[in-house]
Coordinates of C-alpha atoms in Angstrom, one line a residue:
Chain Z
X1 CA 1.3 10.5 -22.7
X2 CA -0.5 7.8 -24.5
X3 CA -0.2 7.4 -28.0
X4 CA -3.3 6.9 -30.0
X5 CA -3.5 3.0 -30.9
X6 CA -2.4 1.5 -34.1
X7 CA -4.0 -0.3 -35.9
X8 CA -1.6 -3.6 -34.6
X9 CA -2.5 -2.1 -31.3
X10 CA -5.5 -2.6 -28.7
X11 CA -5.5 0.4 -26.1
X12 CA -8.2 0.3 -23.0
X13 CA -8.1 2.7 -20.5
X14 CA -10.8 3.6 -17.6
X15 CA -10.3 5.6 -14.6
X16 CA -10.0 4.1 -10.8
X17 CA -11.2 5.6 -8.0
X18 CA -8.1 4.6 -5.5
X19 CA -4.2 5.5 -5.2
X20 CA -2.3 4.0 -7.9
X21 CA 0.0 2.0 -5.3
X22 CA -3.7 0.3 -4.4
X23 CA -4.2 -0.4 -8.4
X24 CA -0.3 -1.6 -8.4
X25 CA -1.1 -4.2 -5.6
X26 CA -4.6 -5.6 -6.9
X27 CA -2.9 -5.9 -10.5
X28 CA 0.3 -7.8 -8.9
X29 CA -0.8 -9.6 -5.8
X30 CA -1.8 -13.2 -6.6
X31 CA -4.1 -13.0 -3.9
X32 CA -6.3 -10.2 -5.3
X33 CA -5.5 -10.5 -8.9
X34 CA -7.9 -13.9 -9.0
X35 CA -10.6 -11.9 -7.2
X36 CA -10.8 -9.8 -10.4
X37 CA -9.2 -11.0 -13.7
X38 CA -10.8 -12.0 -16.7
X39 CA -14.2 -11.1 -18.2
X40 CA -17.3 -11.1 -16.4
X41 CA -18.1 -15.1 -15.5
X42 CA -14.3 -16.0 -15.9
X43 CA -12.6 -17.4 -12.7
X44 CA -8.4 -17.6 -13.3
X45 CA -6.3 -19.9 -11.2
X46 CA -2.7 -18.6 -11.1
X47 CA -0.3 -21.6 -10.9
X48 CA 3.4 -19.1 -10.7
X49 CA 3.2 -15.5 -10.6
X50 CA 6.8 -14.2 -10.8
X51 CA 7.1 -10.3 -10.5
X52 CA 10.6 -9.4 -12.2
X53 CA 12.0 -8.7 -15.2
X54 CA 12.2 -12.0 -17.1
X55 CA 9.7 -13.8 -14.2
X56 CA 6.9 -16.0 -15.6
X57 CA 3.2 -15.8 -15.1
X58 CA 1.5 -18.9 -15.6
X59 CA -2.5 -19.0 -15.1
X60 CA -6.1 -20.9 -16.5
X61 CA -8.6 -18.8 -17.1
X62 CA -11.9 -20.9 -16.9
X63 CA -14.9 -19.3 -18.8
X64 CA -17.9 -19.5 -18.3
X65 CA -19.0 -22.6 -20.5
X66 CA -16.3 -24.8 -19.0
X67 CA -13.9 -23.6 -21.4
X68 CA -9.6 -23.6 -20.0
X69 CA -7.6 -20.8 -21.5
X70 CA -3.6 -21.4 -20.6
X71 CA -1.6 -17.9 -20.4
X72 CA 2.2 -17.6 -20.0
X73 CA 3.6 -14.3 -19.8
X74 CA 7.0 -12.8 -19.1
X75 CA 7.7 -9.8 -17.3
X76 CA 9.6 -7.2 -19.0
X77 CA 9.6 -4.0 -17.2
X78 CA 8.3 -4.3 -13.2
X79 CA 8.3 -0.6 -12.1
X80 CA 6.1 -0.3 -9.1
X81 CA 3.8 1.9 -8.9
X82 CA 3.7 3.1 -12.8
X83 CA 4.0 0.4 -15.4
X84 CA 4.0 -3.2 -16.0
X85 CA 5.3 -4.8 -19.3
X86 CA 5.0 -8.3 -20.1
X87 CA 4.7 -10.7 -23.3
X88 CA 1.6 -12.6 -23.4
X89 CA 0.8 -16.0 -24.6
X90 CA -2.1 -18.4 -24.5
X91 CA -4.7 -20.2 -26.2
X92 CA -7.7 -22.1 -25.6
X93 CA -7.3 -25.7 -26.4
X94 CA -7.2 -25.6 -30.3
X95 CA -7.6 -22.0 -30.4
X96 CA -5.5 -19.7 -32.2
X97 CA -2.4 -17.8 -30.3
X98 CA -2.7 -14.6 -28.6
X99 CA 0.9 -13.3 -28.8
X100 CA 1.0 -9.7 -27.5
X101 CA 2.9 -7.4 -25.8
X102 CA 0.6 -6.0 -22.8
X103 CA 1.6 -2.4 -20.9
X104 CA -0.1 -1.3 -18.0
X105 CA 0.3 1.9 -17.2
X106 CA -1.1 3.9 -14.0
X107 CA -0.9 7.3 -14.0
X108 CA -2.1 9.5 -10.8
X109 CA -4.7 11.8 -11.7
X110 CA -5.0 12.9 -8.3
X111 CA -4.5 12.0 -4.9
X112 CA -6.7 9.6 -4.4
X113 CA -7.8 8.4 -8.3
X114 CA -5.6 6.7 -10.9
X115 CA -6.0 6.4 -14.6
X116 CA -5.3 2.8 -15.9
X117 CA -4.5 2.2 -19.3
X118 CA -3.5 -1.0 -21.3
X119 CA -1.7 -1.3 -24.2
X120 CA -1.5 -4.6 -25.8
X121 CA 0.6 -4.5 -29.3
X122 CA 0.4 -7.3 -31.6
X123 CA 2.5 -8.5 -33.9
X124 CA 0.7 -8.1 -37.6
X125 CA -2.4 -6.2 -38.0
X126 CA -4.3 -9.8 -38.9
X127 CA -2.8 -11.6 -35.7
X128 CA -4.4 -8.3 -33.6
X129 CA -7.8 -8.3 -35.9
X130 CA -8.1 -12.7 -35.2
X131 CA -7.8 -12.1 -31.7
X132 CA -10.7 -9.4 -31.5
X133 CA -12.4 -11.7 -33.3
X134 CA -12.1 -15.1 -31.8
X135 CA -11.9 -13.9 -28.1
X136 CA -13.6 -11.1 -27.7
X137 CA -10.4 -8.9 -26.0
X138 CA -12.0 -5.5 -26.5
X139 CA -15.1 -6.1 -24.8
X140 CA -12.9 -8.6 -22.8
X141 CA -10.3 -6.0 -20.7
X142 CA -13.4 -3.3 -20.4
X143 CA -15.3 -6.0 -18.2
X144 CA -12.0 -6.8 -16.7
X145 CA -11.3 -3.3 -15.3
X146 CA -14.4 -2.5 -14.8
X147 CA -13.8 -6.1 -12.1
X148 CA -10.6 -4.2 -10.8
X149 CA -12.7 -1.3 -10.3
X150 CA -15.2 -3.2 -8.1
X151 CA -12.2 -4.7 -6.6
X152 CA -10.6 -1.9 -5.3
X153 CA -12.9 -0.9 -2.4
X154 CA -13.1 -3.9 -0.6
X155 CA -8.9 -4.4 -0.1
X156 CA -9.2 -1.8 2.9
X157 CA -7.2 0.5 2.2
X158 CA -6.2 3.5 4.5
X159 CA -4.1 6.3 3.6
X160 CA -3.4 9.1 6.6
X161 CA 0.1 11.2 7.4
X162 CA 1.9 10.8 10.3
X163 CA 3.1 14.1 12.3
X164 CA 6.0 13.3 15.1
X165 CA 8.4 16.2 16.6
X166 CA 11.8 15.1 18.1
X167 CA 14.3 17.5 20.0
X168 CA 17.5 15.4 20.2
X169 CA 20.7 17.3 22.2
X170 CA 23.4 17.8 18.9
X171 CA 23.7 20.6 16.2
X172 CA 21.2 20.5 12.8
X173 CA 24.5 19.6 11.1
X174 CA 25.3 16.3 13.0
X175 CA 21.8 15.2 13.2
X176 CA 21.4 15.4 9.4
X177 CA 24.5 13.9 9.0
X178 CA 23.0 10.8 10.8
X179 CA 20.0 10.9 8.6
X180 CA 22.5 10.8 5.3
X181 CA 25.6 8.9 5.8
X182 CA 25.0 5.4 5.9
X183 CA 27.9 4.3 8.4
X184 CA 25.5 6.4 10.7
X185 CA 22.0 6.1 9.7
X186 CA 22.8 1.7 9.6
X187 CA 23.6 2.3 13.7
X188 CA 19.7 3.4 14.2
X189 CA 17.0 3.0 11.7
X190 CA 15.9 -0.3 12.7
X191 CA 14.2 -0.8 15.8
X192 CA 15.7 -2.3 19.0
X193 CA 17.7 -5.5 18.6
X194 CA 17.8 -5.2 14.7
X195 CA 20.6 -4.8 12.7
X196 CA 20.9 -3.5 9.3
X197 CA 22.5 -5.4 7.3
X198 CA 22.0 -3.4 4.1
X199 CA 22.3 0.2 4.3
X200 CA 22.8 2.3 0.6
X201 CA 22.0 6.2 0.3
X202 CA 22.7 7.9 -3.1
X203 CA 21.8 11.3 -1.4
X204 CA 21.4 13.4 -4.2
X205 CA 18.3 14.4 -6.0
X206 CA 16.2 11.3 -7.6
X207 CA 19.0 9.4 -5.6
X208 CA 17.6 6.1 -4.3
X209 CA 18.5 4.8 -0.9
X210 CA 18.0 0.9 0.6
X211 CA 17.9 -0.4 3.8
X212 CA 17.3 -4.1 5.1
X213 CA 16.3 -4.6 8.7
X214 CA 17.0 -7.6 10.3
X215 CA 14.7 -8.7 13.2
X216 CA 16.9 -10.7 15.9
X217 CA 15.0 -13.8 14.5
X218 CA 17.0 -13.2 11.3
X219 CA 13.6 -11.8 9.3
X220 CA 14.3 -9.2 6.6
X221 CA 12.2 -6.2 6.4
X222 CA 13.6 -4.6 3.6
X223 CA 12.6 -0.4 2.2
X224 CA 13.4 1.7 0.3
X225 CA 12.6 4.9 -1.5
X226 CA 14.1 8.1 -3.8
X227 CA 15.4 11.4 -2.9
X228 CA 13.1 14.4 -3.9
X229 CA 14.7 17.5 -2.1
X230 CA 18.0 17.6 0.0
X231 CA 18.6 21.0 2.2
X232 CA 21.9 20.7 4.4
X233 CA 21.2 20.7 7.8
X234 CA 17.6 22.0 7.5
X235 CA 15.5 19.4 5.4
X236 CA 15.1 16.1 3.7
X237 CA 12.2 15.0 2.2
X238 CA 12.3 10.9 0.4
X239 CA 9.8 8.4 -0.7
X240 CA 9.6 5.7 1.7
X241 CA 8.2 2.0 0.4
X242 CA 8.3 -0.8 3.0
X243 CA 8.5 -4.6 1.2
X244 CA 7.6 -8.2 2.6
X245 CA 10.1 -10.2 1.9
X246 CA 8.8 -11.1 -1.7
X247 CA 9.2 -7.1 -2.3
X248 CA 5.4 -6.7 -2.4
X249 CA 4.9 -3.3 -1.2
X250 CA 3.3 -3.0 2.4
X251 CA 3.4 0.8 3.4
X252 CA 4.0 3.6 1.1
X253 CA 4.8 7.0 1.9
X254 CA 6.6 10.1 1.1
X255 CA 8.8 11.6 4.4
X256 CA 9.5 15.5 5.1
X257 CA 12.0 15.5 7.8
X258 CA 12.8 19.1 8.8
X259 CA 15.5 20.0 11.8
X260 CA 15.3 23.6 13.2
X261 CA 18.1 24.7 15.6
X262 CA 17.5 25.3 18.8
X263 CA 20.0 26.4 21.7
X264 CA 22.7 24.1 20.5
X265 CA 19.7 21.5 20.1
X266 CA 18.0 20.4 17.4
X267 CA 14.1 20.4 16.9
X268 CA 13.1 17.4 14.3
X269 CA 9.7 17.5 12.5
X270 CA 9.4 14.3 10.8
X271 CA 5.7 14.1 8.6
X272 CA 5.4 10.7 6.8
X273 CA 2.3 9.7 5.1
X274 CA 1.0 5.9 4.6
X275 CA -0.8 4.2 1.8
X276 CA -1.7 0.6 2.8
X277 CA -3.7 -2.5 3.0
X278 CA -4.6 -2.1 6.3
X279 CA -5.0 -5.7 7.1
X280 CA -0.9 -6.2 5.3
X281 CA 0.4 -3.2 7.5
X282 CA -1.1 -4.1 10.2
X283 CA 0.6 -7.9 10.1
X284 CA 3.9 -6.6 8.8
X285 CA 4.3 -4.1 12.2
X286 CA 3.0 -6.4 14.3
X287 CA 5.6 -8.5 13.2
X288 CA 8.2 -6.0 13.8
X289 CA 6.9 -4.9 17.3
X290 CA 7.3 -8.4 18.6
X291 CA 10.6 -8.4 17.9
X292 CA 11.8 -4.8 19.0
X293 CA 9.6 -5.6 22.1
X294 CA 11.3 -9.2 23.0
X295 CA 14.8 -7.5 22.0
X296 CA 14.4 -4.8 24.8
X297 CA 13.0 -7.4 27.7
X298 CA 16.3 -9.4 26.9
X299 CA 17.8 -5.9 27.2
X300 CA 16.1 -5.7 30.8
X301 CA 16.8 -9.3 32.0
X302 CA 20.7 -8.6 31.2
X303 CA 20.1 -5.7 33.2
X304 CA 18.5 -7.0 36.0
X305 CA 21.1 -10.1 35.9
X306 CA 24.4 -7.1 35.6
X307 CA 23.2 -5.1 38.7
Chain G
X1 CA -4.4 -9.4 11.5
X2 CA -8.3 -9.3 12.4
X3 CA -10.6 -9.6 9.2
X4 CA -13.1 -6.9 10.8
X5 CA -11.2 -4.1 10.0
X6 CA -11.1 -5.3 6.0
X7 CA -15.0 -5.5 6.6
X8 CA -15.2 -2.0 8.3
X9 CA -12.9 -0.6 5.3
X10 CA -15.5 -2.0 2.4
X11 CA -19.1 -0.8 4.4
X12 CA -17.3 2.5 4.4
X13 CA -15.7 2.5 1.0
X14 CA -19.8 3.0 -0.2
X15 CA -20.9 7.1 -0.7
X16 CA -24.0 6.4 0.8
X17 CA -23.1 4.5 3.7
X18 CA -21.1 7.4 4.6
X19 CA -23.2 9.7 4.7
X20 CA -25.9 7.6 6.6
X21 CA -22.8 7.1 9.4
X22 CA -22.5 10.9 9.3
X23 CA -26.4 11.4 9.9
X24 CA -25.8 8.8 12.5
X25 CA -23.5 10.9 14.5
X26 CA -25.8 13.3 15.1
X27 CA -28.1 11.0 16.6
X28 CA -30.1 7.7 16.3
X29 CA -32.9 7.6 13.3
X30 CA -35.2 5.2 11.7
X31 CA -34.8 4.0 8.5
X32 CA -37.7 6.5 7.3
X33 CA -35.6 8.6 8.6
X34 CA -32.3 7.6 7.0
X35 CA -34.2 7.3 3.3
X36 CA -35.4 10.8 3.5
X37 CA -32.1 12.7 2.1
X38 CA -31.4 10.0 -0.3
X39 CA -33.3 9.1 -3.4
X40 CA -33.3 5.4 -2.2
X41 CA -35.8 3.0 -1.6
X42 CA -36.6 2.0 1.4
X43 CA -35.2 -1.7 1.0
X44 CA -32.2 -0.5 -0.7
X45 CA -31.3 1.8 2.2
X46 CA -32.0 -1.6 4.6
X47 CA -29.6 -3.4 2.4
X48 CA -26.6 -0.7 3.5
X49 CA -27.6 -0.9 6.6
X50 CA -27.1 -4.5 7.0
X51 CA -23.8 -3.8 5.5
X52 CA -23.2 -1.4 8.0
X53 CA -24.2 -3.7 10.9
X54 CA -22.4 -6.5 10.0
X55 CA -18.9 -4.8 9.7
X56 CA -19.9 -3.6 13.7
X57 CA -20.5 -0.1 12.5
X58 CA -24.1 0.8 13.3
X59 CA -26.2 -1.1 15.9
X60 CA -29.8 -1.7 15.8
X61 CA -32.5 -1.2 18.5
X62 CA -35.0 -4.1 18.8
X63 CA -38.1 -2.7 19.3
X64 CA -40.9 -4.6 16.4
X65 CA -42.2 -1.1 15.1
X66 CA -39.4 1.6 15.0
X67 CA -35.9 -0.2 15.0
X68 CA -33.4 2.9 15.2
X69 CA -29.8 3.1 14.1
X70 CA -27.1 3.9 16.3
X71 CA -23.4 4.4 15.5
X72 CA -21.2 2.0 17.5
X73 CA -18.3 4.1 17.5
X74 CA -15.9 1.8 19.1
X75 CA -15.4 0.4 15.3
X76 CA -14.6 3.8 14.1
X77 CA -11.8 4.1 16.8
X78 CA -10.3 0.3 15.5
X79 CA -10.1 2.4 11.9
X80 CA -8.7 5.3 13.7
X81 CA -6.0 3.4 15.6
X82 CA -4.7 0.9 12.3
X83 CA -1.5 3.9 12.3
X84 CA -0.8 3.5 15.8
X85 CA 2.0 0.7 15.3
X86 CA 3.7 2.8 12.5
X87 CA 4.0 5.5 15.3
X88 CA 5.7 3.2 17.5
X89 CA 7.8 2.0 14.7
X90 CA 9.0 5.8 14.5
X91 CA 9.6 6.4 17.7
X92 CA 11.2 3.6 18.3
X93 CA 13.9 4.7 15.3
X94 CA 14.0 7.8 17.3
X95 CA 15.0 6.9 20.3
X96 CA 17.9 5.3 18.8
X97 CA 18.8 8.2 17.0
X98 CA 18.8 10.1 20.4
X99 CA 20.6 7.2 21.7
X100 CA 23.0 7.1 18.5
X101 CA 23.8 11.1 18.9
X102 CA 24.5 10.6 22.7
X103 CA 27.2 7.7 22.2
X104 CA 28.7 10.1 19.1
X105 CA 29.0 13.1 21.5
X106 CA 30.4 11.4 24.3
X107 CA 33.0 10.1 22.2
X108 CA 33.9 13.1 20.5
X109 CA 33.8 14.5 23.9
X110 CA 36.8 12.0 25.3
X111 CA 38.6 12.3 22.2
X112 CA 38.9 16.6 22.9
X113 CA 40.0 15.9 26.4

């Protein structure tokens, strides 16, 4: 819950009409955070945008009337897709310092909308009062989210849920022992041709599990997620977040994977939803399929050449 | 990846836009027509529908006098289809499962023998 601001404090808050893993990538993608940032007028030119803890942020904000303002921020807390902490500096040439602590916080309201709120906490009531004054940073970050607002609809964004059902020929118990014991689950979850050359699974409860797939061209398509209910033998269900390389997120998900016993067989339902940028997805997988696809001709031409 | 789809994704991230594509399925209509439900002037409903046309959504008949709307649904299905390469991605994982479970059992088979 937010805390009502202080008087050291400034505290903006509006409510999105989009995921909050949408919100997450417009507020940490370089790409789109220039399309929106700053008050209305305001173009921003981001010179290094480095998203971990202890990463810089350099940008110019140009205003309208020609004026530069240089920011440098450091991140402090990158937890994707909640909350962003980072400490602000910058000035306009001549102007006075705006040192703050900014928090960005998105909450899911529902489905589909996100609240956005942002804390920024000065260091002295005066520093927070000149700042108000001499730039305007009320009035400022309510025309900049109202600009991530507009934003938002034109990243294309898609969210839909996957349905696929599976009979494999083994027991519930070794099939869910594939999909929980990394020695077995690194011998399949990448696609033909891929290895996985990072395979971690803290299976418990709130347990998080990493994988790295390695296309046979030696790219990394690295994922990831947390553990939200574990039933031996009969159920998993996981958070499943797919990263480029630079750990932007690409397609995110939650995954119910239930196994039903069947004459010795066993029946998998695996449901797995998608939030993404269509247009990022789309280029990631397409990626991806190139390489499982080239992987299993090779497969074929060794075959042909073998018989 | 093909910029048409981000266009498709913004004409249809509008309210009204969507529901002028779901009067459209029903059939074509002018833009009298199409104004009717909405409290909309007429040139504010033309300027969605340019929106709509250019991201290959709607097409327009030529005719000087009454220029109806049709939905070109062929841009729907690209919008429809943006999933199909995570399915493959899946299936693909699963047939190496299968294949996974079938080496496993084989071997646990000889080692019985």
């Amino acid at each position: 819950m937010t805390r009502p601001a202080t008087d050291r404090e400034i505290l903006i808050t509006r409510e999105l009409d989009a995921p909050r893993e949408l919100a997450w990538q417009a507020m940490t993608n370089p790409k789109h955070v220039v399309q929106w940032w700053g008050p209305r007028g305001f173009t921003t030119t981001i010179r290094a945008m480095d998203l971990r803890p202890g990463g810089v942020w350099t940008y110019v904000m140009h205003g309208p009337d020609g004026t530069d303002y240089k920011n440098r921020s450091v991140f402090h807390e990158v937890v994707y897709p909640e909350r962003l902490v980072f400490a602000h500096g910058g000035s306009r040439a001549g102007g006075p310092e705006a040192d703050f602590i900014a928090t960005w916080t998105f909450d899911a309201v529902e489905a589909s909308k996100t609240r956005v709120t942002i804390r920024m906490v000065f260091p002295t009531v005066a520093a927070r009062d000149t700042i108000v004054r001499e730039y305007g940073a009320i009035e400022g970050a309510h025309q900049t989210l109202e600009r991530l607002a507009e934003h938002l609809p034109t990243m294309g964004y898609a969210s839909r849920d996957l349905v696929i059902e599976r009979t494999v020929d083994a027991p519930p118990a070794l099939v869910f022992r594939c999909w929980t014991d990394p020695a077995h689950m690194a011998r399949w979850w990448a696609p033909h041709g891929f290895t996985n050359p990072v395979c971690e699974l803290d299976v418990r409860i709130g347990g998080t599990w990493r994988i790295v797939m390695r296309a046979p061209g030696g790219t990394d398509y690295p994922c990831h997620g947390i553990y939200h209910e574990i039933v031996p033998d009969r159920r998993l269900v996981f958070t499943n977040i797919a990263t480029d390389t630079a750990g932007n997120p690409v397609l995110d998900g939650r995954t119910t994977v239930t196994f039903g016993a069947a004459d010795g067989k066993t029946r998998m339902t695996v449901t797995t939803g998608a939030i993404a940028v269509v247009d990022y997805a789309a280029a990631y997988l397409e990626g991806m399929e190139i390489g499982w696809t080239q992987s299993l001709e090779r497969l074929d031409a060794e075959v042909a050449r073998s018989s | 990846m093909p910029d048409h789809l981000t266009a498709t994704f913004s004409a249809l991230a509008d309210p009204t836009r969507r529901a002028i594509l779901a009067r459209l399925t029903l059939g074509q209509a002018s833009v009298n027509q199409l104004a009717e439900p909405f409290s909309l002037s007429q040139p504010a409903i033309s300027k969605h529908l340019k929106v709509l046309e250019r991201a290959g959504l709607i097409t327009r008949g030529r005719e000087a006098q009454w220029r109806p709307c049709k939905l070109h649904a062929a841009a729907l299905k690209d919008i429809a289809d943006w999933l199909e390469p995570y399915r493959r991605l899946w299936e693909q994982r699963l047939d190496r499962l299968d294949e996974h479970l079938r080496i496993l059992q084989s071997e646990t088979g000889r080692k019985s023998t």
